[in-house]
Amino acid sequence: MLAAMAASALLPARAVAFKPKARLVVVGGGFAGATLARFVKRLSPETSVVLIEARDHYVSCPMSNLVIAGQRSLASQTFDYQGLEAAGVDVVRDMAIDVDATKQRVRLHGGAIMDYDRLVLAPGVMLNFEQLSGFSEQAAQKMPHAWQAGSQTILLRRQIEAMPDDGLVVISVPAAPYRCPPGPYERASLMASYFKQNKPRAQVLILDSNERFSKQALFQQGWKRLYGDSIRWQSASNDGRVIRVEPDAMRLHTDFATYTPDVANVIPPQQAGLIAHRAGVADASGWCPVNGLSFESRLQRNIHVIGDAAIAAPMPKSAFAANAQAKVCAIALVRLFRGLSPESTVLANTCYSFLEPESAISISGAYLTQDDQFSSIAAAAGASPLAPPAGLQAQEALHAADWFRAITQETFG
Amino acid sequence: MRCRLASALMLGLVISGQLQAAEGALTQSASQAAVCSGCHALAPGASVPSLQGLDALTIEEQMLALRRADGQTAMHRLINAYDHAQIRGIAKVLAQNAFGQGERIP
Ligand SMILES: Cc1cc2nc3c(=O)[nH]c(=O)nc-3n(C[C@H](O)[C@H](O)[C@H](O)COP(=O)(O)OP(=O)(O)OC[C@H]3O[C@@H](n4cnc5c(N)ncnc54)[C@H](O)[C@@H]3O)c2cc1C
């Protein structure tokens, strides 16, 4: 103690180097939060990094449509937090239930209180069951959403395996924004690919609350070529919007029609995870407005929001974007801890979608970050060609698999 | 006194040395380069190459070649987001392995 006092008395000008280490608390260990925790620790080992995650394991949504098609196991989608612990991140398995933005502390379900200098919220999405009349978490046991991977993914897989050979699946798509814009259409493709092999008379009907969708021309062309008429799509203005469901009777209602499919995959509307609302960082849209340079909330100081929960449009809500935002936010946080201001950068995204297990298409974009917005860089935006040269879609399927391996290794170690 | 001053100075040098090393990873080029590892893993994949162990000039040349090529993969599109100066900066960061990703090799 005496020695320490003597040493610090010697070094008045360097006192800054001895100030208590910065305390970073991260809520949510998904593609956004786990990447961020790991990166801050790597850039700044002296920072104390606590990651609060409610679950023991993370089950990845990316590639989970292949699980539904019987092409992958759920185990290959599942990751644990040992890699983060080994990297020096203090992983706390608990649910954050409240944030006091003024006192800068987080309260956990188990009773613990955590003080922070900066807080990063990366809770992903909350499913708004009650926004769809008749739907609920319980109803999702009959009409699975499979929009959070795990038991829901397996349930949907079992249902399409068990349905009659000439059965009908309805996929109900909520109004944008929702997590993974091309996800429902990739799912339709992979279900149809399973049916083509196993139940050639089965049909997929997409009831959509939107007028158009990501990679639409590429998907529709692929569907025609691979699956003939077995995937149909109805836009919102073509009575595609599901307004009410009756899970026990397996009925879905649009404005003018009622459907009674064998399998109903109902994807509910979404908003930022609950803790973002508790912290006061979500606005009336249900999502979190952030500064583009630092991802700091526009509504509360010292709280940053990344991943699906943040408003980073025109960036989509994807795992690729969540991971990229996390790394940029990590650099911004370490700069802030060192008294440097965050700088503008270029973020990027690519979403691969499988048309069938061995062929895929992609859409990508790059985004200039500014303090008040994210703007798309036109020269870098685009999707796979509509008339692909031989082998390109097979190559893109390999790219997708490589991407998944790289990103999960980087995120979970 | 002189002795104490000298050790204090040395301590200061060590600290600022560490800060400087880390600050290479906090630049604009570093935050642009940070995106790359989302696809480019440490070990090469079936179709996406690794960027490990390449020198800055090689990476820069490969990125410039990609920009001239008329391929149709995601990277052929994304490369157009960066001008030559940005590409050079990104290549430098990747070659220095500024994020210390090497530690992930078991
Ligand atoms: C079917 C499907 C396919 C997809 N395919 C792709 C794809 O191919 N490519 C792609 O880029 N993206 C894809 N996505 C999107 C991707 O899954 C999301 O964009 C990504 O998971 C967002 O990451 P996140 O970290 O923001 O949220 P999440 O991954 O949801 O992680 C949030 C974490 O926070 C935890 N958490 C939440 N609240 C609390 C709390 N209060 N306390 C403690 N812990 C909490 C949760 O348990 C969870 O682990 C797909 C999504 C779906 C549904």
Coordinates of C-alpha atoms and ligand atoms in Angstrom, one line a residue:
Chain A
M1 CA 0.0 0.0 0.0
L2 CA 2.8 2.4 1.0
A3 CA 4.8 1.4 -2.0
A4 CA 1.9 2.0 -4.2
M5 CA 1.4 5.5 -2.8
A6 CA 5.0 6.3 -3.2
A7 CA 4.9 5.2 -6.8
S8 CA 1.9 7.3 -7.7
A9 CA 3.3 10.3 -5.9
L10 CA 6.3 10.0 -8.2
L11 CA 4.2 10.1 -11.3
P12 CA 1.8 13.0 -11.2
A13 CA 1.8 13.5 -15.0
R14 CA 1.1 9.9 -15.6
A15 CA -1.7 9.7 -13.1
V16 CA -4.1 9.0 -15.9
A17 CA -2.5 5.7 -16.5
F18 CA -3.4 4.6 -13.0
K19 CA -7.0 5.6 -12.9
P20 CA -9.4 2.8 -12.0
K21 CA -9.9 0.5 -15.0
A22 CA -12.9 1.3 -17.1
R23 CA -16.0 -0.9 -16.5
L24 CA -17.9 -2.1 -19.5
V25 CA -21.0 -4.1 -19.1
V26 CA -22.5 -5.8 -22.2
V27 CA -26.1 -7.3 -22.2
G28 CA -26.7 -10.1 -24.7
G29 CA -24.1 -12.6 -26.0
G30 CA -25.3 -13.0 -29.6
F31 CA -23.4 -12.0 -32.8
A32 CA -23.4 -8.4 -31.6
G33 CA -22.7 -8.6 -27.9
A34 CA -20.3 -11.5 -27.9
T35 CA -18.2 -10.0 -30.7
L36 CA -18.1 -6.7 -28.9
A37 CA -17.0 -8.2 -25.6
R38 CA -14.2 -10.1 -27.2
F39 CA -13.0 -7.2 -29.2
V40 CA -12.9 -4.7 -26.4
K41 CA -10.9 -7.2 -24.3
R42 CA -8.5 -7.7 -27.2
L43 CA -8.0 -4.0 -27.9
S44 CA -7.8 -3.0 -24.3
P45 CA -7.0 -5.9 -21.9
E46 CA -7.1 -3.5 -19.0
T47 CA -10.8 -2.8 -19.4
S48 CA -13.1 -4.9 -17.2
V49 CA -15.6 -6.5 -19.5
V50 CA -18.7 -8.2 -18.1
L51 CA -21.1 -10.0 -20.5
I52 CA -24.6 -10.7 -19.2
E53 CA -26.3 -13.5 -21.1
A54 CA -29.5 -15.2 -20.1
R55 CA -28.8 -18.5 -21.8
D56 CA -26.1 -21.2 -21.3
H57 CA -25.8 -21.7 -25.1
Y58 CA -26.3 -19.6 -28.1
V59 CA -28.3 -21.2 -31.0
S60 CA -27.7 -19.5 -34.3
C61 CA -30.5 -18.4 -36.6
P62 CA -28.2 -18.1 -39.6
M63 CA -28.1 -21.6 -41.3
S64 CA -31.2 -22.7 -39.3
N65 CA -33.3 -22.8 -42.4
L66 CA -31.1 -25.7 -43.4
V67 CA -32.0 -27.4 -40.2
I68 CA -35.7 -27.1 -41.1
A69 CA -34.9 -28.6 -44.4
G70 CA -33.2 -31.6 -42.7
Q71 CA -29.7 -30.6 -44.0
R72 CA -28.0 -29.6 -40.8
S73 CA -28.3 -30.6 -37.1
L74 CA -29.2 -28.1 -34.4
A75 CA -26.0 -29.1 -32.7
S76 CA -24.0 -27.5 -35.5
Q77 CA -25.8 -24.3 -34.8
T78 CA -25.0 -24.3 -31.1
F79 CA -22.2 -22.4 -29.3
D80 CA -21.1 -21.9 -25.7
Y81 CA -19.3 -19.1 -23.9
Q82 CA -16.1 -20.9 -22.9
G83 CA -14.2 -19.2 -25.7
L84 CA -15.2 -15.8 -24.3
E85 CA -14.3 -16.7 -20.8
A86 CA -10.9 -17.9 -22.0
A87 CA -10.4 -14.5 -23.7
G88 CA -10.8 -12.8 -20.3
V89 CA -14.5 -11.8 -20.6
D90 CA -16.4 -12.2 -17.3
V91 CA -19.5 -14.1 -18.5
V92 CA -22.5 -13.8 -16.1
R93 CA -25.3 -16.1 -16.8
D94 CA -28.3 -14.1 -15.8
M95 CA -31.1 -12.0 -17.2
A96 CA -30.7 -8.2 -17.1
I97 CA -34.1 -6.9 -15.9
D98 CA -33.5 -3.2 -15.4
V99 CA -31.2 -0.3 -16.1
D100 CA -30.8 2.9 -14.1
A101 CA -29.3 5.2 -16.7
T102 CA -28.7 8.0 -14.2
K103 CA -26.9 5.9 -11.6
Q104 CA -25.3 3.8 -14.4
R105 CA -26.2 0.4 -13.1
V106 CA -27.9 -2.7 -14.3
R107 CA -30.0 -5.0 -12.2
L108 CA -30.1 -8.7 -12.8
H109 CA -32.8 -11.2 -12.2
G110 CA -30.7 -13.0 -9.6
G111 CA -30.5 -9.8 -7.6
A112 CA -27.0 -8.6 -8.5
I113 CA -26.4 -5.0 -9.3
M114 CA -23.6 -4.1 -11.8
D115 CA -22.1 -0.6 -12.1
Y116 CA -20.8 0.5 -15.4
D117 CA -18.9 3.4 -17.0
R118 CA -20.4 2.4 -20.4
L119 CA -23.2 -0.1 -21.1
V120 CA -23.7 -1.9 -24.4
L121 CA -27.1 -3.4 -25.1
A122 CA -27.2 -6.1 -27.7
P123 CA -30.4 -8.0 -26.8
G124 CA -31.6 -8.7 -30.3
V125 CA -35.3 -8.7 -31.0
M126 CA -38.4 -9.2 -28.9
L127 CA -41.2 -11.0 -30.6
N128 CA -44.5 -9.0 -30.4
F129 CA -46.9 -11.9 -30.2
E130 CA -49.8 -9.7 -29.0
Q131 CA -49.6 -7.5 -32.1
L132 CA -51.1 -10.3 -34.1
S133 CA -54.6 -11.1 -32.9
G134 CA -54.9 -14.6 -31.6
F135 CA -51.2 -15.2 -31.5
S136 CA -49.1 -15.8 -28.3
E137 CA -46.0 -17.6 -27.1
Q138 CA -48.2 -20.5 -26.3
A139 CA -49.9 -20.4 -29.7
A140 CA -46.4 -20.7 -31.2
Q141 CA -46.3 -24.3 -29.9
K142 CA -48.9 -24.9 -32.6
M143 CA -47.9 -22.3 -35.2
P144 CA -44.1 -22.1 -34.7
H145 CA -42.3 -18.9 -35.6
A146 CA -38.8 -20.4 -35.6
W147 CA -37.5 -16.9 -35.6
Q148 CA -35.4 -17.5 -32.5
A149 CA -33.5 -20.7 -33.1
G150 CA -33.7 -23.8 -30.9
S151 CA -36.8 -25.8 -29.9
Q152 CA -38.9 -23.7 -32.3
T153 CA -36.6 -24.7 -35.2
I154 CA -37.0 -28.4 -34.3
L155 CA -40.8 -28.0 -33.9
L156 CA -41.2 -26.6 -37.4
R157 CA -38.9 -29.3 -38.9
R158 CA -41.0 -32.0 -37.3
Q159 CA -44.2 -30.5 -38.5
I160 CA -43.1 -30.4 -42.2
E161 CA -41.8 -33.9 -41.9
A162 CA -45.1 -35.1 -40.4
M163 CA -47.5 -33.3 -42.8
P164 CA -49.3 -35.1 -45.6
D165 CA -47.6 -35.6 -48.9
D166 CA -49.8 -33.1 -50.7
G167 CA -49.9 -30.7 -47.7
L168 CA -49.8 -26.9 -47.5
V169 CA -47.4 -24.8 -45.5
V170 CA -48.2 -21.1 -44.9
I171 CA -45.4 -18.7 -44.0
S172 CA -46.7 -15.5 -42.6
V173 CA -44.3 -12.5 -42.9
P174 CA -44.6 -9.4 -40.7
A175 CA -44.3 -5.9 -41.8
A176 CA -40.6 -4.7 -42.1
P177 CA -38.4 -4.0 -40.2
Y178 CA -37.8 -7.4 -38.9
R179 CA -34.7 -9.6 -38.3
C180 CA -33.2 -11.0 -41.5
P181 CA -35.1 -9.5 -44.4
P182 CA -34.4 -12.4 -46.9
G183 CA -35.0 -15.1 -44.2
P184 CA -38.6 -16.0 -44.9
Y185 CA -37.9 -16.4 -48.6
E186 CA -34.8 -18.6 -48.0
R187 CA -37.0 -20.7 -45.7
A188 CA -39.6 -21.1 -48.4
S189 CA -36.9 -22.2 -50.8
L190 CA -35.4 -24.7 -48.5
M191 CA -38.8 -26.2 -47.5
A192 CA -39.6 -26.6 -51.2
S193 CA -36.3 -28.3 -51.8
Y194 CA -37.1 -30.8 -49.0
F195 CA -40.6 -31.3 -50.5
K196 CA -39.2 -31.8 -54.0
Q197 CA -37.2 -34.8 -52.7
N198 CA -39.8 -36.1 -50.2
K199 CA -43.3 -34.8 -50.9
P200 CA -43.4 -33.5 -54.5
R201 CA -47.1 -32.5 -54.3
A202 CA -46.6 -30.3 -51.2
Q203 CA -47.0 -26.5 -51.5
V204 CA -45.6 -23.4 -49.8
L205 CA -47.7 -20.2 -49.6
I206 CA -46.1 -17.0 -48.4
L207 CA -48.6 -14.5 -47.0
D208 CA -46.7 -11.2 -46.8
S209 CA -47.4 -8.0 -45.0
N210 CA -45.0 -6.2 -47.4
E211 CA -45.2 -5.2 -51.1
R212 CA -41.8 -6.4 -52.1
F213 CA -38.9 -8.3 -50.6
S214 CA -35.1 -8.7 -50.5
K215 CA -33.6 -10.3 -53.6
Q216 CA -37.1 -10.7 -54.9
A217 CA -36.3 -11.2 -58.6
L218 CA -33.5 -13.7 -57.8
F219 CA -35.7 -15.7 -55.5
Q220 CA -38.7 -15.7 -57.8
Q221 CA -36.6 -16.8 -60.8
G222 CA -34.9 -19.5 -58.7
W223 CA -38.3 -20.7 -57.4
K224 CA -39.7 -21.0 -61.0
R225 CA -36.6 -22.8 -62.2
L226 CA -36.2 -25.2 -59.2
Y227 CA -39.7 -25.7 -57.9
G228 CA -42.2 -24.8 -60.7
D229 CA -45.3 -23.5 -59.1
S230 CA -44.9 -25.0 -55.6
I231 CA -44.0 -21.7 -54.0
R232 CA -46.6 -18.9 -54.2
W233 CA -46.3 -15.4 -52.8
Q234 CA -49.0 -13.0 -52.0
S235 CA -48.1 -9.3 -51.3
A236 CA -49.9 -7.2 -48.8
S237 CA -52.0 -5.5 -51.5
N238 CA -52.9 -8.9 -52.9
D239 CA -54.6 -9.8 -49.5
G240 CA -51.3 -11.2 -48.2
R241 CA -51.4 -9.6 -44.7
V242 CA -52.4 -12.0 -42.0
I243 CA -54.5 -10.1 -39.4
R244 CA -55.7 -12.9 -37.1
V245 CA -54.9 -16.5 -36.3
E246 CA -56.8 -19.3 -34.6
P247 CA -54.1 -21.7 -33.5
D248 CA -56.4 -24.5 -32.2
A249 CA -58.4 -24.6 -35.5
M250 CA -55.2 -24.0 -37.5
R251 CA -56.8 -21.0 -39.3
L252 CA -55.2 -17.8 -40.5
H253 CA -57.2 -14.9 -41.6
T254 CA -56.4 -12.1 -44.0
D255 CA -58.8 -9.2 -44.8
F256 CA -60.7 -11.3 -47.3
A257 CA -59.7 -14.9 -46.9
T258 CA -59.2 -17.7 -44.4
Y259 CA -56.5 -20.4 -44.8
T260 CA -56.4 -23.8 -43.1
P261 CA -52.9 -25.1 -43.9
D262 CA -51.2 -28.2 -42.5
V263 CA -48.3 -26.2 -41.1
A264 CA -48.4 -22.5 -40.2
N265 CA -45.1 -20.8 -39.7
V266 CA -46.2 -17.5 -38.2
I267 CA -43.4 -14.9 -37.9
P268 CA -44.7 -12.2 -35.6
P269 CA -43.9 -8.5 -35.7
Q270 CA -40.7 -7.5 -33.8
Q271 CA -39.0 -4.8 -31.9
A272 CA -35.8 -4.2 -29.8
G273 CA -35.3 -6.6 -26.9
L274 CA -37.2 -5.8 -23.7
I275 CA -34.2 -4.5 -21.8
A276 CA -33.7 -1.7 -24.3
H277 CA -37.2 -0.5 -23.4
R278 CA -36.4 -0.8 -19.7
A279 CA -33.3 1.3 -20.2
G280 CA -35.2 4.0 -22.1
V281 CA -33.2 3.7 -25.3
A282 CA -36.1 2.6 -27.6
D283 CA -38.2 5.2 -29.3
A284 CA -41.8 5.0 -30.4
S285 CA -40.9 2.7 -33.3
G286 CA -39.8 0.1 -30.8
W287 CA -36.2 0.2 -32.0
C288 CA -33.2 2.2 -30.7
P289 CA -31.9 5.3 -32.4
V290 CA -28.1 5.5 -32.2
N291 CA -25.2 7.8 -33.2
G292 CA -23.6 6.3 -36.3
L293 CA -20.0 6.8 -35.1
S294 CA -20.2 5.3 -31.6
F295 CA -23.5 3.5 -31.5
E296 CA -24.3 5.5 -28.4
S297 CA -28.0 5.9 -27.8
R298 CA -29.6 9.2 -28.9
L299 CA -31.8 8.9 -25.8
Q300 CA -29.5 8.0 -22.9
R301 CA -25.8 8.8 -22.4
N302 CA -23.2 6.1 -21.9
I303 CA -25.5 3.4 -23.3
H304 CA -24.6 2.0 -26.7
V305 CA -26.9 -0.3 -28.8
I306 CA -25.7 -2.6 -31.5
G307 CA -27.1 -5.5 -33.6
D308 CA -30.8 -6.1 -34.4
A309 CA -32.0 -3.8 -31.6
A310 CA -30.4 -0.7 -33.1
I311 CA -31.8 1.5 -35.9
A312 CA -28.9 1.3 -38.4
A313 CA -31.0 1.4 -41.6
P314 CA -30.2 1.1 -44.5
M315 CA -28.1 -1.7 -42.9
P316 CA -30.3 -4.7 -42.5
K317 CA -30.8 -6.6 -39.2
S318 CA -28.4 -9.4 -39.9
A319 CA -25.7 -11.4 -38.0
F320 CA -23.1 -10.1 -40.5
A321 CA -24.2 -6.5 -39.7
A322 CA -24.3 -7.2 -35.9
N323 CA -20.8 -8.6 -35.9
A324 CA -19.4 -5.7 -38.0
Q325 CA -21.2 -3.0 -35.9
A326 CA -19.8 -4.7 -32.8
K327 CA -16.2 -4.4 -34.0
V328 CA -16.6 -0.7 -35.0
C329 CA -18.4 0.0 -31.7
A330 CA -15.6 -1.7 -29.8
I331 CA -13.0 0.5 -31.4
A332 CA -15.2 3.6 -30.6
L333 CA -15.5 2.5 -27.0
V334 CA -11.8 2.0 -26.5
R335 CA -11.2 5.4 -28.1
L336 CA -13.7 7.0 -25.7
F337 CA -12.1 5.3 -22.7
R338 CA -8.8 6.9 -23.8
G339 CA -10.3 10.3 -24.3
L340 CA -10.3 10.1 -28.1
S341 CA -13.4 10.8 -30.2
P342 CA -15.0 8.1 -32.4
E343 CA -14.4 8.4 -36.1
S344 CA -16.3 7.8 -39.3
T345 CA -15.8 4.5 -41.0
V346 CA -17.2 2.2 -43.7
L347 CA -19.3 -0.7 -42.5
A348 CA -20.3 -3.6 -44.8
N349 CA -22.9 -6.4 -45.0
T350 CA -23.6 -9.5 -47.1
C351 CA -26.6 -11.7 -46.6
Y352 CA -26.4 -15.1 -48.3
S353 CA -29.6 -17.1 -49.0
F354 CA -29.8 -20.7 -50.1
L355 CA -32.1 -21.4 -53.0
E356 CA -31.4 -25.1 -52.4
P357 CA -28.8 -26.8 -50.2
E358 CA -26.0 -26.4 -52.7
S359 CA -26.8 -23.1 -54.3
A360 CA -27.1 -19.6 -52.9
I361 CA -27.5 -16.0 -53.8
S362 CA -26.3 -12.9 -52.0
I363 CA -27.0 -9.2 -51.5
S364 CA -24.4 -6.8 -50.2
G365 CA -24.0 -3.2 -49.2
A366 CA -21.4 -0.9 -47.7
Y367 CA -22.3 2.0 -45.5
L368 CA -20.6 5.2 -44.6
T369 CA -21.1 6.0 -40.9
Q370 CA -21.7 9.6 -39.8
D371 CA -22.8 10.9 -36.5
D372 CA -26.4 11.4 -37.6
Q373 CA -26.8 8.6 -40.1
F374 CA -25.7 5.5 -42.0
S375 CA -25.6 6.0 -45.8
S376 CA -25.4 3.4 -48.4
I377 CA -22.4 3.6 -50.8
A378 CA -24.1 3.2 -54.1
A379 CA -21.0 1.7 -56.0
A380 CA -20.8 -1.2 -53.6
A381 CA -24.5 -2.1 -53.3
G382 CA -25.9 -5.0 -55.3
A383 CA -27.0 -8.6 -55.5
S384 CA -26.0 -11.7 -57.4
P385 CA -26.7 -11.6 -61.2
L386 CA -30.0 -12.8 -62.5
A387 CA -28.3 -14.7 -65.3
P388 CA -25.5 -16.4 -63.3
P389 CA -22.5 -17.9 -65.0
A390 CA -22.2 -21.7 -64.5
G391 CA -21.0 -22.5 -61.0
L392 CA -21.6 -19.1 -59.4
Q393 CA -24.6 -20.1 -57.2
A394 CA -22.6 -23.2 -56.1
Q395 CA -19.7 -21.0 -55.3
E396 CA -21.9 -18.6 -53.3
A397 CA -23.1 -21.6 -51.3
L398 CA -19.5 -22.3 -50.4
H399 CA -19.0 -18.6 -49.5
A400 CA -22.0 -18.8 -47.2
A401 CA -20.6 -21.8 -45.4
D402 CA -17.2 -20.2 -45.1
W403 CA -18.8 -17.0 -43.8
F404 CA -20.7 -18.9 -41.1
R405 CA -17.6 -20.7 -40.0
A406 CA -15.6 -17.5 -39.9
I407 CA -18.2 -15.4 -38.1
T408 CA -19.1 -18.0 -35.5
Q409 CA -15.4 -18.7 -34.8
E410 CA -14.7 -14.9 -34.4
T411 CA -17.8 -14.4 -32.2
F412 CA -17.7 -17.4 -29.9
G413 CA -14.0 -18.5 -30.3
Chain B
M1 CA 16.5 11.4 -6.8
R2 CA 18.1 10.8 -10.2
C3 CA 17.5 7.2 -9.9
R4 CA 13.8 7.6 -9.0
L5 CA 13.4 10.0 -11.9
A6 CA 15.0 7.6 -14.3
S7 CA 12.7 4.7 -13.3
A8 CA 9.7 7.0 -13.4
L9 CA 10.7 8.0 -17.0
M10 CA 11.2 4.4 -17.9
L11 CA 7.8 3.5 -16.6
G12 CA 6.3 6.3 -18.6
L13 CA 8.0 5.0 -21.7
V14 CA 6.7 1.5 -21.2
I15 CA 3.2 2.8 -20.7
S16 CA 3.2 5.0 -23.7
G17 CA 4.8 2.2 -25.8
Q18 CA 1.9 0.0 -24.9
L19 CA -0.7 2.7 -25.7
Q20 CA 0.9 3.3 -29.1
A21 CA 0.9 -0.3 -30.1
A22 CA -2.8 -0.6 -29.3
E23 CA -3.6 2.7 -31.0
G24 CA -2.7 1.2 -34.4
A25 CA -5.9 -0.9 -33.9
L26 CA -8.0 2.2 -33.2
T27 CA -7.5 4.1 -36.4
Q28 CA -10.0 4.7 -39.2
S29 CA -8.2 2.1 -41.3
A30 CA -8.4 -0.4 -38.5
S31 CA -12.2 0.1 -38.1
Q32 CA -12.6 -0.4 -41.9
A33 CA -10.4 -3.5 -41.8
A34 CA -12.3 -4.9 -38.8
V35 CA -15.2 -5.9 -41.1
C36 CA -13.0 -8.3 -43.1
S37 CA -12.6 -11.0 -40.5
G38 CA -16.4 -11.6 -40.6
C39 CA -15.7 -13.8 -43.7
H40 CA -12.0 -14.2 -43.8
A41 CA -11.1 -16.7 -41.0
L42 CA -7.7 -17.5 -39.7
A43 CA -7.6 -20.7 -41.7
P44 CA -8.7 -20.6 -45.3
G45 CA -12.2 -21.9 -46.1
A46 CA -13.4 -24.0 -49.0
S47 CA -13.7 -20.8 -51.1
V48 CA -12.8 -17.7 -49.0
P49 CA -9.1 -17.3 -48.6
S50 CA -7.3 -16.5 -45.3
L51 CA -5.6 -13.1 -45.0
Q52 CA -3.0 -14.4 -42.5
G53 CA 0.6 -14.0 -43.1
L54 CA 0.3 -11.8 -46.2
D55 CA 2.4 -8.6 -46.4
A56 CA 0.7 -5.3 -47.0
L57 CA 1.7 -4.9 -50.6
T58 CA 0.4 -8.3 -51.6
I59 CA -3.0 -7.6 -49.9
E60 CA -3.2 -4.1 -51.5
E61 CA -2.4 -5.6 -55.0
Q62 CA -5.0 -8.3 -54.6
M63 CA -7.6 -5.8 -53.5
L64 CA -6.8 -3.6 -56.5
A65 CA -6.9 -6.6 -58.8
L66 CA -10.3 -7.5 -57.4
R67 CA -11.6 -4.0 -58.2
R68 CA -10.5 -4.3 -61.8
A69 CA -11.8 -7.9 -62.2
D70 CA -15.4 -8.3 -63.5
G71 CA -16.3 -11.2 -61.2
Q72 CA -19.8 -11.4 -59.6
T73 CA -19.2 -12.4 -56.0
A74 CA -20.1 -10.3 -53.0
M75 CA -16.5 -9.1 -52.6
H76 CA -16.4 -7.9 -56.2
R77 CA -19.2 -5.5 -55.2
L78 CA -18.0 -4.5 -51.8
I79 CA -14.5 -3.6 -53.0
N80 CA -16.0 -0.6 -54.8
A81 CA -16.7 1.0 -51.4
Y82 CA -13.0 1.8 -50.9
D83 CA -10.7 4.2 -52.7
H84 CA -7.0 3.4 -53.2
A85 CA -5.9 5.2 -50.1
Q86 CA -8.4 3.3 -48.0
I87 CA -7.4 0.0 -49.6
R88 CA -3.7 0.8 -48.7
G89 CA -4.7 1.6 -45.1
I90 CA -6.8 -1.6 -44.8
A91 CA -4.0 -3.7 -46.3
K92 CA -1.5 -2.3 -43.8
V93 CA -3.7 -3.0 -40.8
L94 CA -4.5 -6.6 -42.0
A95 CA -0.8 -7.3 -42.6
Q96 CA 0.1 -6.0 -39.1
N97 CA -2.6 -8.3 -37.6
A98 CA -3.5 -5.2 -35.6
F99 CA -6.3 -7.0 -33.7
G100 CA -4.0 -9.8 -32.5
Q101 CA -6.2 -12.4 -34.0
G102 CA -3.3 -14.8 -34.0
E103 CA -4.1 -15.6 -30.4
R104 CA -7.1 -17.6 -31.6
I105 CA -4.9 -20.3 -33.2
P106 CA -5.0 -23.2 -30.7
Ligands
LIG1 C1 -34.3 -17.9 -39.9 C2 -33.2 -16.8 -39.8 C3 -32.1 -16.9 -40.7 C4 -31.1 -15.9 -40.6 N1 -30.0 -16.0 -41.4 C5 -29.1 -15.1 -41.4 C6 -28.0 -15.1 -42.3 O1 -27.9 -16.0 -43.2 N2 -27.1 -14.2 -42.3 C7 -27.1 -13.1 -41.4 O2 -26.2 -12.3 -41.4 N3 -28.2 -13.0 -40.5 C8 -29.1 -14.0 -40.5 N4 -30.2 -13.9 -39.6 C9 -30.3 -12.8 -38.7 C10 -29.5 -13.0 -37.4 O3 -29.9 -14.1 -36.7 C11 -29.6 -11.7 -36.5 O4 -29.5 -10.6 -37.2 C12 -28.6 -11.8 -35.4 O5 -28.8 -12.9 -34.6 C13 -28.6 -10.5 -34.6 O6 -27.6 -10.6 -33.5 P1 -27.8 -9.8 -32.1 O7 -26.6 -10.1 -31.4 O8 -28.3 -8.4 -32.3 O9 -29.1 -10.6 -31.5 P2 -29.2 -12.1 -31.0 O10 -28.4 -13.0 -31.9 O11 -30.7 -12.4 -30.9 O12 -28.5 -12.2 -29.6 C14 -29.1 -11.5 -28.5 C15 -28.7 -12.3 -27.2 O13 -29.0 -11.5 -26.1 C16 -29.6 -12.3 -25.1 N5 -30.4 -11.4 -24.2 C17 -31.5 -10.7 -24.7 N6 -32.0 -9.9 -23.6 C18 -31.2 -10.2 -22.5 C19 -31.2 -9.8 -21.2 N7 -32.1 -8.9 -20.8 N8 -30.3 -10.3 -20.3 C20 -29.4 -11.2 -20.8 N9 -29.3 -11.7 -22.0 C21 -30.2 -11.2 -22.9 C22 -30.3 -13.4 -25.8 O14 -30.4 -14.6 -25.0 C23 -29.3 -13.6 -27.0 O15 -28.4 -14.6 -26.7 C24 -31.2 -14.9 -39.6 C25 -32.3 -14.8 -38.8 C26 -33.3 -15.8 -38.9 C27 -34.4 -15.7 -37.9

